[in-house]
Tab-separated table of C-alpha atoms in Angstrom:
chain	number	residue	atom	x	y	z
Q	171	UNK	CA	94.670	22.246	43.519
Q	172	UNK	CA	91.397	21.509	41.823
Q	173	UNK	CA	88.848	19.567	43.816
Q	174	UNK	CA	88.706	15.888	42.946
Q	175	UNK	CA	85.925	15.013	40.457
Q	176	UNK	CA	85.373	18.545	39.203
Q	177	UNK	CA	86.331	19.765	35.756
Q	178	UNK	CA	87.458	23.312	34.871
Q	179	UNK	CA	87.846	25.249	31.623
Q	180	UNK	CA	91.551	25.527	30.655
Q	181	UNK	CA	90.951	29.039	29.300
Q	182	UNK	CA	88.770	30.821	31.908
Q	183	UNK	CA	89.135	28.258	34.753
Q	184	UNK	CA	85.311	28.099	35.208
Q	185	UNK	CA	83.779	24.832	36.398
Q	186	UNK	CA	82.574	22.764	33.431
Q	187	UNK	CA	81.516	19.550	35.134
Q	188	UNK	CA	77.897	19.570	33.762
Q	189	UNK	CA	78.805	20.404	30.131
Q	190	UNK	CA	82.162	20.884	28.389
Q	191	UNK	CA	83.752	20.609	24.953
Q	192	UNK	CA	86.815	18.343	24.689
Q	193	UNK	CA	89.336	18.749	21.845
Q	194	UNK	CA	89.914	15.521	19.952
Q	195	UNK	CA	93.374	16.584	18.670
Q	196	UNK	CA	94.916	18.159	21.773
Q	197	UNK	CA	95.383	16.389	25.078
Q	198	UNK	CA	93.687	17.696	28.227
Q	199	UNK	CA	91.997	20.619	26.461
Q	200	UNK	CA	88.424	21.109	27.743
Q	201	UNK	CA	86.537	24.393	27.256
Q	202	UNK	CA	83.320	25.783	28.686
Q	203	UNK	CA	80.463	26.557	26.239
Q	204	UNK	CA	81.159	30.331	26.439
Q	205	UNK	CA	84.875	30.008	25.536
Q	206	UNK	CA	84.140	27.419	22.848
Q	207	UNK	CA	81.528	29.652	21.192
Q	208	UNK	CA	83.975	32.594	21.301
Q	209	UNK	CA	86.664	30.492	19.522
Q	210	UNK	CA	89.240	30.548	22.320
Q	211	UNK	CA	92.725	29.259	21.439
Q	212	UNK	CA	95.457	28.265	23.913
Q	213	UNK	CA	98.815	26.563	23.326
Q	214	UNK	CA	98.661	24.267	20.307
Q	215	UNK	CA	94.832	24.224	20.362
Q	216	UNK	CA	93.087	25.904	17.433
Q	217	UNK	CA	89.401	26.772	16.948
Q	218	UNK	CA	89.114	24.545	13.850
Q	219	UNK	CA	90.123	21.387	15.739
Q	220	UNK	CA	87.610	18.637	16.121
Q	221	UNK	CA	85.654	18.486	19.378
Q	222	UNK	CA	83.548	16.176	21.470
Q	223	UNK	CA	80.593	17.198	23.633
Q	224	UNK	CA	80.871	15.843	27.139
Q	225	UNK	CA	77.464	16.032	28.850
Q	226	UNK	CA	77.046	15.194	32.479
Q	227	UNK	CA	73.282	15.680	32.179
Q	228	UNK	CA	73.061	17.892	35.247
Q	229	UNK	CA	72.999	21.393	33.770
Q	230	UNK	CA	69.804	23.346	33.069
Q	231	UNK	CA	68.880	24.792	29.690
Q	232	UNK	CA	66.909	27.703	31.114
Q	233	UNK	CA	69.322	28.745	33.854
Q	234	UNK	CA	69.140	28.289	37.629
Q	235	UNK	CA	66.232	30.729	37.904
Q	236	UNK	CA	63.896	28.471	35.865
Q	237	UNK	CA	61.140	26.766	37.844
Q	238	UNK	CA	61.413	23.077	38.602
Q	239	UNK	CA	65.136	22.686	38.027
Q	240	UNK	CA	64.809	20.628	34.882
Q	241	UNK	CA	68.134	19.122	33.822
Q	242	UNK	CA	69.281	18.697	30.254
Q	243	UNK	CA	68.695	14.958	30.496
Q	244	UNK	CA	65.066	15.524	31.486
Q	245	UNK	CA	64.633	18.100	28.721
Q	246	UNK	CA	65.880	15.576	26.178
Q	247	UNK	CA	63.542	12.894	27.509
Q	248	UNK	CA	60.658	15.408	27.394
Q	249	UNK	CA	61.293	16.209	23.719
Q	250	UNK	CA	61.570	12.510	22.912
Q	251	UNK	CA	58.264	11.901	24.719
Q	252	UNK	CA	56.398	14.701	22.935
Q	253	UNK	CA	57.534	13.263	19.604
Q	254	UNK	CA	56.659	9.700	20.569
Q	255	UNK	CA	53.329	10.128	22.409
Q	256	UNK	CA	52.039	13.402	20.971
Q	257	UNK	CA	50.835	16.601	22.582
Q	258	UNK	CA	48.303	16.003	25.342
Q	259	UNK	CA	49.364	12.526	26.507
Q	260	UNK	CA	50.886	13.904	29.702
Q	261	UNK	CA	50.634	10.664	31.700
Q	262	UNK	CA	52.716	8.694	29.194
Q	263	UNK	CA	55.147	11.593	28.832
Q	264	UNK	CA	55.643	11.838	32.608
Q	265	UNK	CA	56.360	8.112	32.815
Q	266	UNK	CA	58.920	8.486	30.029
Q	267	UNK	CA	60.697	11.443	31.667
Q	268	UNK	CA	60.941	9.725	35.029
Q	269	UNK	CA	59.133	9.077	38.273
Q	270	UNK	CA	60.276	12.425	39.676
Q	271	UNK	CA	57.942	14.363	37.352
Q	272	UNK	CA	54.135	14.383	37.547
Q	273	UNK	CA	51.873	14.825	34.476
Q	274	UNK	CA	50.895	18.288	35.712
Q	275	UNK	CA	54.553	19.359	35.988
Q	276	UNK	CA	55.307	18.000	32.519
Q	277	UNK	CA	52.384	19.909	30.992
Q	278	UNK	CA	53.169	23.215	32.752
Q	279	UNK	CA	56.882	23.037	31.899
Q	280	UNK	CA	56.328	22.261	28.228
Q	281	UNK	CA	53.634	24.912	27.731
Q	282	UNK	CA	55.520	27.636	29.629
Q	283	UNK	CA	58.974	27.012	28.097
Q	284	UNK	CA	58.402	25.574	24.621
Q	285	UNK	CA	55.162	27.345	23.626
Q	286	UNK	CA	54.769	30.577	25.590
Q	287	UNK	CA	58.470	30.961	26.449
Q	288	UNK	CA	61.221	32.652	24.468
Q	289	UNK	CA	61.840	29.500	22.426
Q	290	UNK	CA	58.178	29.308	21.390
Q	291	UNK	CA	58.029	33.003	20.535
Q	292	UNK	CA	61.165	32.715	18.418
Q	293	UNK	CA	60.095	29.540	16.590
Q	294	UNK	CA	56.328	30.097	16.142
Q	295	UNK	CA	55.619	33.196	14.014
Q	296	UNK	CA	52.432	35.189	14.393
Q	297	UNK	CA	51.361	34.489	10.803
Q	298	UNK	CA	52.251	31.043	9.480
Q	299	UNK	CA	52.932	31.061	5.698
Q	300	UNK	CA	51.370	28.255	3.603
Q	301	UNK	CA	49.314	27.144	6.555
Q	302	UNK	CA	47.061	24.159	5.858
Q	303	UNK	CA	43.402	25.159	5.751
Q	304	UNK	CA	41.037	23.153	7.926
Q	305	UNK	CA	38.445	21.770	5.516
Q	306	UNK	CA	36.577	19.783	8.171
Q	307	UNK	CA	34.721	22.806	9.508
Q	308	UNK	CA	30.945	22.424	9.873
Q	309	UNK	CA	30.336	25.424	7.604
Q	310	UNK	CA	30.095	23.327	4.450
Q	311	UNK	CA	33.747	22.880	3.441
Q	312	UNK	CA	34.786	20.200	0.936
Q	313	UNK	CA	35.280	17.694	3.760
Q	314	UNK	CA	32.580	19.055	6.039
Q	315	UNK	CA	31.062	16.491	8.424
Q	316	UNK	CA	27.646	17.432	7.041
Q	317	UNK	CA	28.720	15.898	3.715
Q	318	UNK	CA	29.416	12.388	4.957
Q	319	UNK	CA	27.560	12.230	8.275
Q	320	UNK	CA	25.624	8.921	8.115
Q	321	UNK	CA	21.895	8.837	8.680
Q	322	UNK	CA	20.374	6.608	11.383
Q	323	UNK	CA	20.448	2.935	10.296
Q	324	UNK	CA	17.404	1.533	8.518
Q	325	UNK	CA	15.039	-0.533	10.648
Q	326	UNK	CA	15.160	-3.727	8.586
Q	327	UNK	CA	15.911	-7.357	9.403
Q	328	UNK	CA	19.193	-9.166	8.758
Q	329	UNK	CA	17.716	-11.062	5.795
Q	330	UNK	CA	16.554	-7.799	4.243
Q	331	UNK	CA	19.988	-6.255	4.838
Q	332	UNK	CA	21.557	-9.147	2.937
Q	333	UNK	CA	19.002	-8.757	0.159
Q	334	UNK	CA	19.890	-5.078	-0.260
Q	335	UNK	CA	23.605	-5.466	0.461
Q	336	UNK	CA	23.136	-2.927	3.250
Q	337	UNK	CA	25.681	-2.326	6.021
Q	338	UNK	CA	23.796	-0.645	8.900
Q	339	UNK	CA	26.795	0.455	10.969
Q	340	UNK	CA	28.180	2.437	8.029
Q	341	UNK	CA	24.847	3.235	6.343
Q	342	UNK	CA	26.422	2.062	3.082
Q	343	UNK	CA	25.560	-0.439	0.397
Q	344	UNK	CA	27.831	-2.987	-1.215
Q	345	UNK	CA	27.062	-1.376	-4.570
Q	346	UNK	CA	26.829	2.387	-4.224
Q	347	UNK	CA	25.817	4.976	-6.792
Q	348	UNK	CA	28.772	5.537	-9.130
Q	349	UNK	CA	30.714	2.644	-7.639
Q	350	UNK	CA	34.005	3.612	-9.315
Q	351	UNK	CA	34.058	7.192	-7.964
Q	352	UNK	CA	36.984	6.427	-5.625
Q	353	UNK	CA	39.265	5.673	-8.571
Q	354	UNK	CA	39.518	9.438	-9.149
Q	355	UNK	CA	41.632	9.921	-6.009
Q	356	UNK	CA	42.972	6.442	-5.242
Q	357	UNK	CA	46.190	7.130	-7.150
Q	358	UNK	CA	46.702	10.768	-6.166
Q	359	UNK	CA	49.801	11.807	-4.255
Q	360	UNK	CA	51.170	15.235	-3.381
Q	361	UNK	CA	54.814	15.785	-4.299
Q	362	UNK	CA	56.892	18.845	-3.538
Q	363	UNK	CA	58.201	19.008	-7.110
Q	364	UNK	CA	54.719	19.111	-8.686
Q	365	UNK	CA	54.161	21.887	-11.175
Q	366	UNK	CA	51.191	24.250	-10.993
Q	367	UNK	CA	49.379	22.422	-13.783
Q	368	UNK	CA	49.727	19.102	-11.987
Q	369	UNK	CA	48.473	20.590	-8.719
Q	370	UNK	CA	45.421	22.099	-10.427
Q	371	UNK	CA	44.718	18.773	-12.138
Q	372	UNK	CA	44.810	16.953	-8.813
Q	373	UNK	CA	42.525	19.566	-7.302
Q	374	UNK	CA	40.098	19.014	-10.162
Q	375	UNK	CA	40.111	15.274	-9.423
Q	376	UNK	CA	39.336	15.921	-5.778
Q	377	UNK	CA	36.551	18.329	-6.742
Q	378	UNK	CA	34.984	15.734	-9.063
Q	379	UNK	CA	35.177	13.130	-6.303
Q	380	UNK	CA	33.502	15.456	-3.791
Q	381	UNK	CA	30.695	16.133	-6.276
Q	382	UNK	CA	30.118	12.408	-6.698
Q	383	UNK	CA	30.020	11.990	-2.908
Q	384	UNK	CA	27.418	14.743	-2.650
Q	385	UNK	CA	25.296	13.122	-5.358
Q	386	UNK	CA	25.573	9.749	-3.629
Q	387	UNK	CA	24.476	11.212	-0.315
Q	388	UNK	CA	21.668	13.169	-1.997
Q	389	UNK	CA	20.224	9.980	-3.473
Q	390	UNK	CA	20.387	8.277	-0.075
Q	391	UNK	CA	18.554	11.210	1.497
Q	392	UNK	CA	15.815	11.041	-1.147
Q	393	UNK	CA	15.391	7.290	-0.652
Q	394	UNK	CA	15.215	7.765	3.119
Q	395	UNK	CA	12.881	10.777	2.959
Q	396	UNK	CA	10.373	9.159	0.600
Q	397	UNK	CA	10.566	5.786	2.386
Q	398	UNK	CA	11.618	3.981	-0.789
Q	399	UNK	CA	13.490	1.097	0.850
Q	400	UNK	CA	10.508	-0.242	2.876
Q	401	UNK	CA	8.344	0.275	-0.215
Q	402	UNK	CA	10.812	-1.806	-2.248
Q	403	UNK	CA	10.708	-4.533	0.403
Q	404	UNK	CA	6.917	-4.515	0.337
Q	405	UNK	CA	6.296	-3.293	3.863
Q	406	UNK	CA	5.802	0.424	4.148
Q	407	UNK	CA	6.097	0.748	7.914
Q	408	UNK	CA	6.179	4.505	7.819
Q	409	UNK	CA	2.736	4.739	6.220
Q	410	UNK	CA	1.306	2.331	8.774
Q	411	UNK	CA	2.441	4.545	11.596
Q	412	UNK	CA	0.983	7.674	9.994
Q	413	UNK	CA	-2.533	8.760	10.889
Q	414	UNK	CA	-5.270	8.094	8.362
Q	415	UNK	CA	-5.328	10.674	5.576
Q	416	UNK	CA	-7.932	11.664	3.044
Q	417	UNK	CA	-8.604	9.348	0.144
Q	418	UNK	CA	-6.533	10.156	-2.925
Q	419	UNK	CA	-8.511	10.429	-6.148
Q	420	UNK	CA	-7.529	8.809	-9.432
Q	421	UNK	CA	-6.723	12.189	-10.997
Q	422	UNK	CA	-4.394	13.054	-8.117
Q	423	UNK	CA	-2.608	9.709	-8.431
Q	424	UNK	CA	-1.991	10.351	-12.130
Q	425	UNK	CA	-0.744	13.857	-11.352
Q	426	UNK	CA	1.627	12.497	-8.690
Q	427	UNK	CA	3.100	10.108	-11.245
Q	428	UNK	CA	3.612	12.941	-13.726
Q	429	UNK	CA	5.327	15.117	-11.095
Q	430	UNK	CA	7.546	12.317	-9.781
Q	431	UNK	CA	10.724	13.943	-11.234
Q	432	UNK	CA	10.196	16.762	-8.700
Q	433	UNK	CA	11.025	14.346	-5.872
Q	434	UNK	CA	14.714	15.222	-6.196
Q	435	UNK	CA	14.025	18.923	-5.667
Q	436	UNK	CA	11.453	18.710	-2.850
Q	437	UNK	CA	11.313	16.849	0.413
Q	438	UNK	CA	8.527	14.385	1.086
Q	439	UNK	CA	6.779	16.813	3.420
Q	440	UNK	CA	6.964	19.636	0.868
Q	441	UNK	CA	5.581	17.337	-1.826
Q	442	UNK	CA	2.670	16.237	0.376
Q	443	UNK	CA	1.987	19.847	1.347
Q	444	UNK	CA	1.887	20.781	-2.346
Q	445	UNK	CA	-0.871	18.280	-3.113
Q	446	UNK	CA	-2.679	19.081	0.108
Q	447	UNK	CA	-2.756	22.755	-0.874
Q	448	UNK	CA	-3.886	21.848	-4.384
Q	449	UNK	CA	-6.735	19.819	-2.880
Q	450	UNK	CA	-7.699	22.755	-0.661
Q	451	UNK	CA	-7.643	25.052	-3.704
Q	452	UNK	CA	-9.954	22.675	-5.576
Q	453	UNK	CA	-12.378	22.549	-2.646
Q	454	UNK	CA	-12.345	26.343	-2.330
Q	455	UNK	CA	-13.054	26.805	-6.031
Q	456	UNK	CA	-15.985	24.381	-5.791
Q	457	UNK	CA	-17.293	26.256	-2.763
Q	458	UNK	CA	-16.993	29.591	-4.602
Q	459	UNK	CA	-18.945	28.219	-7.575
Q	460	UNK	CA	-21.613	26.964	-5.206
Q	461	UNK	CA	-21.913	30.377	-3.510
Q	462	UNK	CA	-22.113	32.064	-6.903
Q	463	UNK	CA	-24.936	29.710	-7.868
Q	464	UNK	CA	-26.761	30.632	-4.657
Q	465	UNK	CA	-26.335	34.291	-5.504
Q	466	UNK	CA	-27.769	33.814	-8.999
Q	467	UNK	CA	-30.826	32.154	-7.470
Q	468	UNK	CA	-31.373	35.053	-5.089
Q	469	UNK	CA	-30.021	33.401	-1.922
Q	470	UNK	CA	-27.965	35.776	0.226
Q	471	UNK	CA	-27.886	33.919	3.581
Q	472	UNK	CA	-26.475	30.517	4.493
Q	473	UNK	CA	-29.632	29.673	6.454
Q	474	UNK	CA	-31.631	29.905	3.216
Q	475	UNK	CA	-29.186	27.665	1.332
Q	476	UNK	CA	-30.146	24.569	3.331
Q	477	UNK	CA	-33.821	25.010	2.447
Q	478	UNK	CA	-32.898	25.653	-1.183
Q	479	UNK	CA	-30.776	22.504	-1.414
Q	480	UNK	CA	-33.541	20.356	0.117
Q	481	UNK	CA	-36.085	21.712	-2.388
Q	482	UNK	CA	-33.672	21.210	-5.285
Q	483	UNK	CA	-32.986	17.630	-4.211
Q	484	UNK	CA	-36.731	16.854	-4.104
Q	485	UNK	CA	-37.245	18.453	-7.503
Q	486	UNK	CA	-34.448	16.413	-9.117
Q	487	UNK	CA	-35.761	13.265	-7.472
Q	488	UNK	CA	-39.224	13.836	-8.984
Q	489	UNK	CA	-37.676	14.372	-12.422
Q	490	UNK	CA	-35.733	11.127	-12.174
Q	491	UNK	CA	-38.824	9.203	-11.099
Q	492	UNK	CA	-40.856	10.650	-13.990
Q	493	UNK	CA	-38.204	9.827	-16.562
Q	494	UNK	CA	-37.749	6.306	-15.198
Q	495	UNK	CA	-41.496	5.680	-15.221
Q	496	UNK	CA	-41.809	6.971	-18.800
Q	497	UNK	CA	-38.973	4.754	-19.995
Q	498	UNK	CA	-40.505	1.758	-18.234
Q	499	UNK	CA	-43.893	2.362	-19.876
Q	500	UNK	CA	-42.255	2.773	-23.264
Q	501	UNK	CA	-40.431	-0.528	-22.926
Q	502	UNK	CA	-43.586	-2.301	-21.833
Q	503	UNK	CA	-45.619	-0.804	-24.698
Q	504	UNK	CA	-43.047	-1.549	-27.325
Q	505	UNK	CA	-41.924	-4.975	-26.107
Q	506	UNK	CA	-44.767	-6.763	-27.836
Q	507	UNK	CA	-43.882	-5.402	-31.281
Q	508	UNK	CA	-40.145	-5.056	-30.782
Q	509	UNK	CA	-39.229	-8.630	-31.706
Q	510	UNK	CA	-42.178	-9.267	-34.052
Q	511	UNK	CA	-39.901	-9.608	-37.081
Q	512	UNK	CA	-37.668	-12.346	-35.575
Q	513	UNK	CA	-39.707	-14.042	-32.856
Q	514	UNK	CA	-41.049	-16.693	-35.244
Q	515	UNK	CA	-37.651	-17.455	-36.808
Q	516	UNK	CA	-35.592	-20.553	-35.827
Q	517	UNK	CA	-33.168	-20.057	-32.903
Q	518	UNK	CA	-35.087	-17.151	-31.349
Q	519	UNK	CA	-35.518	-19.013	-28.068
Q	520	UNK	CA	-31.716	-19.482	-27.810
Q	521	UNK	CA	-31.054	-15.744	-27.603
Q	522	UNK	CA	-30.822	-13.600	-24.488
Q	523	UNK	CA	-32.763	-10.358	-24.193
Q	524	UNK	CA	-29.733	-8.298	-25.262
Q	525	UNK	CA	-29.054	-10.599	-28.195
Q	526	UNK	CA	-32.675	-10.292	-29.258
Q	527	UNK	CA	-32.320	-6.495	-29.229
Q	528	UNK	CA	-29.094	-6.760	-31.250
Q	529	UNK	CA	-30.577	-9.087	-33.889
Q	530	UNK	CA	-33.672	-6.916	-34.144
Q	531	UNK	CA	-31.615	-3.717	-34.603
Q	532	UNK	CA	-29.326	-5.377	-37.192
Q	533	UNK	CA	-32.250	-7.118	-38.951
Q	534	UNK	CA	-30.288	-10.347	-38.591
Q	535	UNK	CA	-31.953	-13.749	-38.191
Q	536	UNK	CA	-31.218	-15.614	-34.926
Q	537	UNK	CA	-29.780	-18.634	-36.755
Q	538	UNK	CA	-27.274	-16.510	-38.687
Q	539	UNK	CA	-26.302	-14.652	-35.515
Q	540	UNK	CA	-25.676	-17.908	-33.637
Q	541	UNK	CA	-23.496	-19.124	-36.552
Q	542	UNK	CA	-21.404	-15.938	-36.595
Q	543	UNK	CA	-21.093	-15.964	-32.801
Q	544	UNK	CA	-19.879	-19.586	-32.802
Q	545	UNK	CA	-17.224	-18.897	-35.478
Q	546	UNK	CA	-15.891	-15.778	-33.718
Q	547	UNK	CA	-15.653	-17.453	-30.283
Q	548	UNK	CA	-13.984	-20.564	-31.774
Q	549	UNK	CA	-11.349	-18.443	-33.585
Q	550	UNK	CA	-10.706	-16.483	-30.375
Q	551	UNK	CA	-10.123	-19.644	-28.322
Q	552	UNK	CA	-7.743	-21.100	-30.923
Q	553	UNK	CA	-5.688	-17.888	-30.983
Q	554	UNK	CA	-5.402	-17.919	-27.174
Q	555	UNK	CA	-4.120	-21.522	-27.304
Q	556	UNK	CA	-1.566	-20.598	-29.985
Q	557	UNK	CA	-3.277	-22.611	-32.721
Q	558	UNK	CA	-3.147	-20.874	-36.131
Q	559	UNK	CA	-6.598	-20.413	-37.559
Q	560	UNK	CA	-8.157	-18.679	-40.541
Q	561	UNK	CA	-11.451	-16.973	-39.930
Q	562	UNK	CA	-14.211	-18.138	-42.322
Q	563	UNK	CA	-17.093	-15.773	-41.718
Q	564	UNK	CA	-20.190	-16.046	-43.890
Q	565	UNK	CA	-20.388	-13.882	-47.013
Q	566	UNK	CA	-23.550	-12.157	-45.860
Q	567	UNK	CA	-21.640	-10.536	-42.951
Q	568	UNK	CA	-20.341	-7.120	-43.999
Q	569	UNK	CA	-17.845	-4.934	-42.063
Q	570	UNK	CA	-20.515	-2.941	-40.219
Q	571	UNK	CA	-22.335	-6.070	-38.979
Q	572	UNK	CA	-19.034	-7.696	-38.015
Q	573	UNK	CA	-17.927	-4.648	-36.034
Q	574	UNK	CA	-21.266	-4.385	-34.187
Q	575	UNK	CA	-21.234	-8.078	-33.274
Q	576	UNK	CA	-17.545	-7.977	-32.126
Q	577	UNK	CA	-18.251	-4.967	-29.913
Q	578	UNK	CA	-21.288	-6.709	-28.433
Q	579	UNK	CA	-19.372	-9.922	-27.690
Q	580	UNK	CA	-16.527	-7.898	-26.141
Q	581	UNK	CA	-18.858	-5.909	-23.896
Q	582	UNK	CA	-20.654	-9.117	-22.879
Q	583	UNK	CA	-17.346	-10.804	-21.942
Q	584	UNK	CA	-17.378	-13.572	-24.543
Q	585	UNK	CA	-14.056	-12.461	-26.032
Q	586	UNK	CA	-11.241	-10.250	-24.761
Q	587	UNK	CA	-10.805	-6.676	-25.920
Q	588	UNK	CA	-7.469	-7.304	-27.693
Q	589	UNK	CA	-9.069	-9.980	-29.853
Q	590	UNK	CA	-11.705	-7.540	-31.036
């Protein structure tokens, strides 16, 4: 007589208490997994009858020789936990399986049986077809971290951040370059029934979006490298922290403005090095010309050059003094007869020395000059105030005299250059 509480297979009489298959059409027909899989038939029972799995939860999937003695119930809880919590969350998985299993036991059992065991070898092939490529590698892939890695936040105040629309934690602006770039991929979705043309079109959209991201990041790098944001805010902190550099000439400033389009191809340091090297080249060329001049004058040693330069400086100084003295004597000798033609005319005392020279050179009487000067200055002031005026210059004033007088008044500061 069978022991009370134990179940046996009706075909092979093996104990089937942990797991058995019960026929739903025949009464008291229960088979072990081996007989059921072989299609055993007995009495009115047939292999095509419906069945019901009766699981006691106490049998082991891997046989009695498996380590740990994991029951089928624990195996089922383990698979539920790996799906719910994900690989690596061993503490949560152990709590889900039961208090009898530690996180270390859960990890070792899953890795040894489901990954490195026969089940893992049978389910995980050596070469996985259509495997997804990891594009987040640091070697410059389409989604490489080097593409979107934010720069350190700008050192600006909260008010300045609001003025720029700058978000420091993301290193983004409210209005980015090509603000609508995200619309290229916002509506994309991958479907299994997509044709090859549709897939290539979606790839082209992604490629265009990545290019726009690269251009956006490139512009940010240029603005950060050349310190454009503090310059826009009017406080170039970076230049204040730099050591004092050589004074930049006017010609170099104009050249920098002409070469400004090269900023996008060169870093700030490379651009500064370029002009520094150009300045060194200019100094070297000047030094070479100076040495060649020494050679033409028979100087072959640097010790002799100092004596030569001192003598040359004294010689040029004497020439300047002689020329200045001669010009002074000429002015003194000719001053008495210079204004002889106009000094007795009315209005002569109202003229300055330069105006006297002008009237004398133009052979124009002081009174006529004062009249022309008054008319020109009056017309200029009315034009500046927006009052329409018609110039009424005297008939004796031809184009040459008018041009000479306008140039003189402009150089003297009576009228502006645009009016002349």
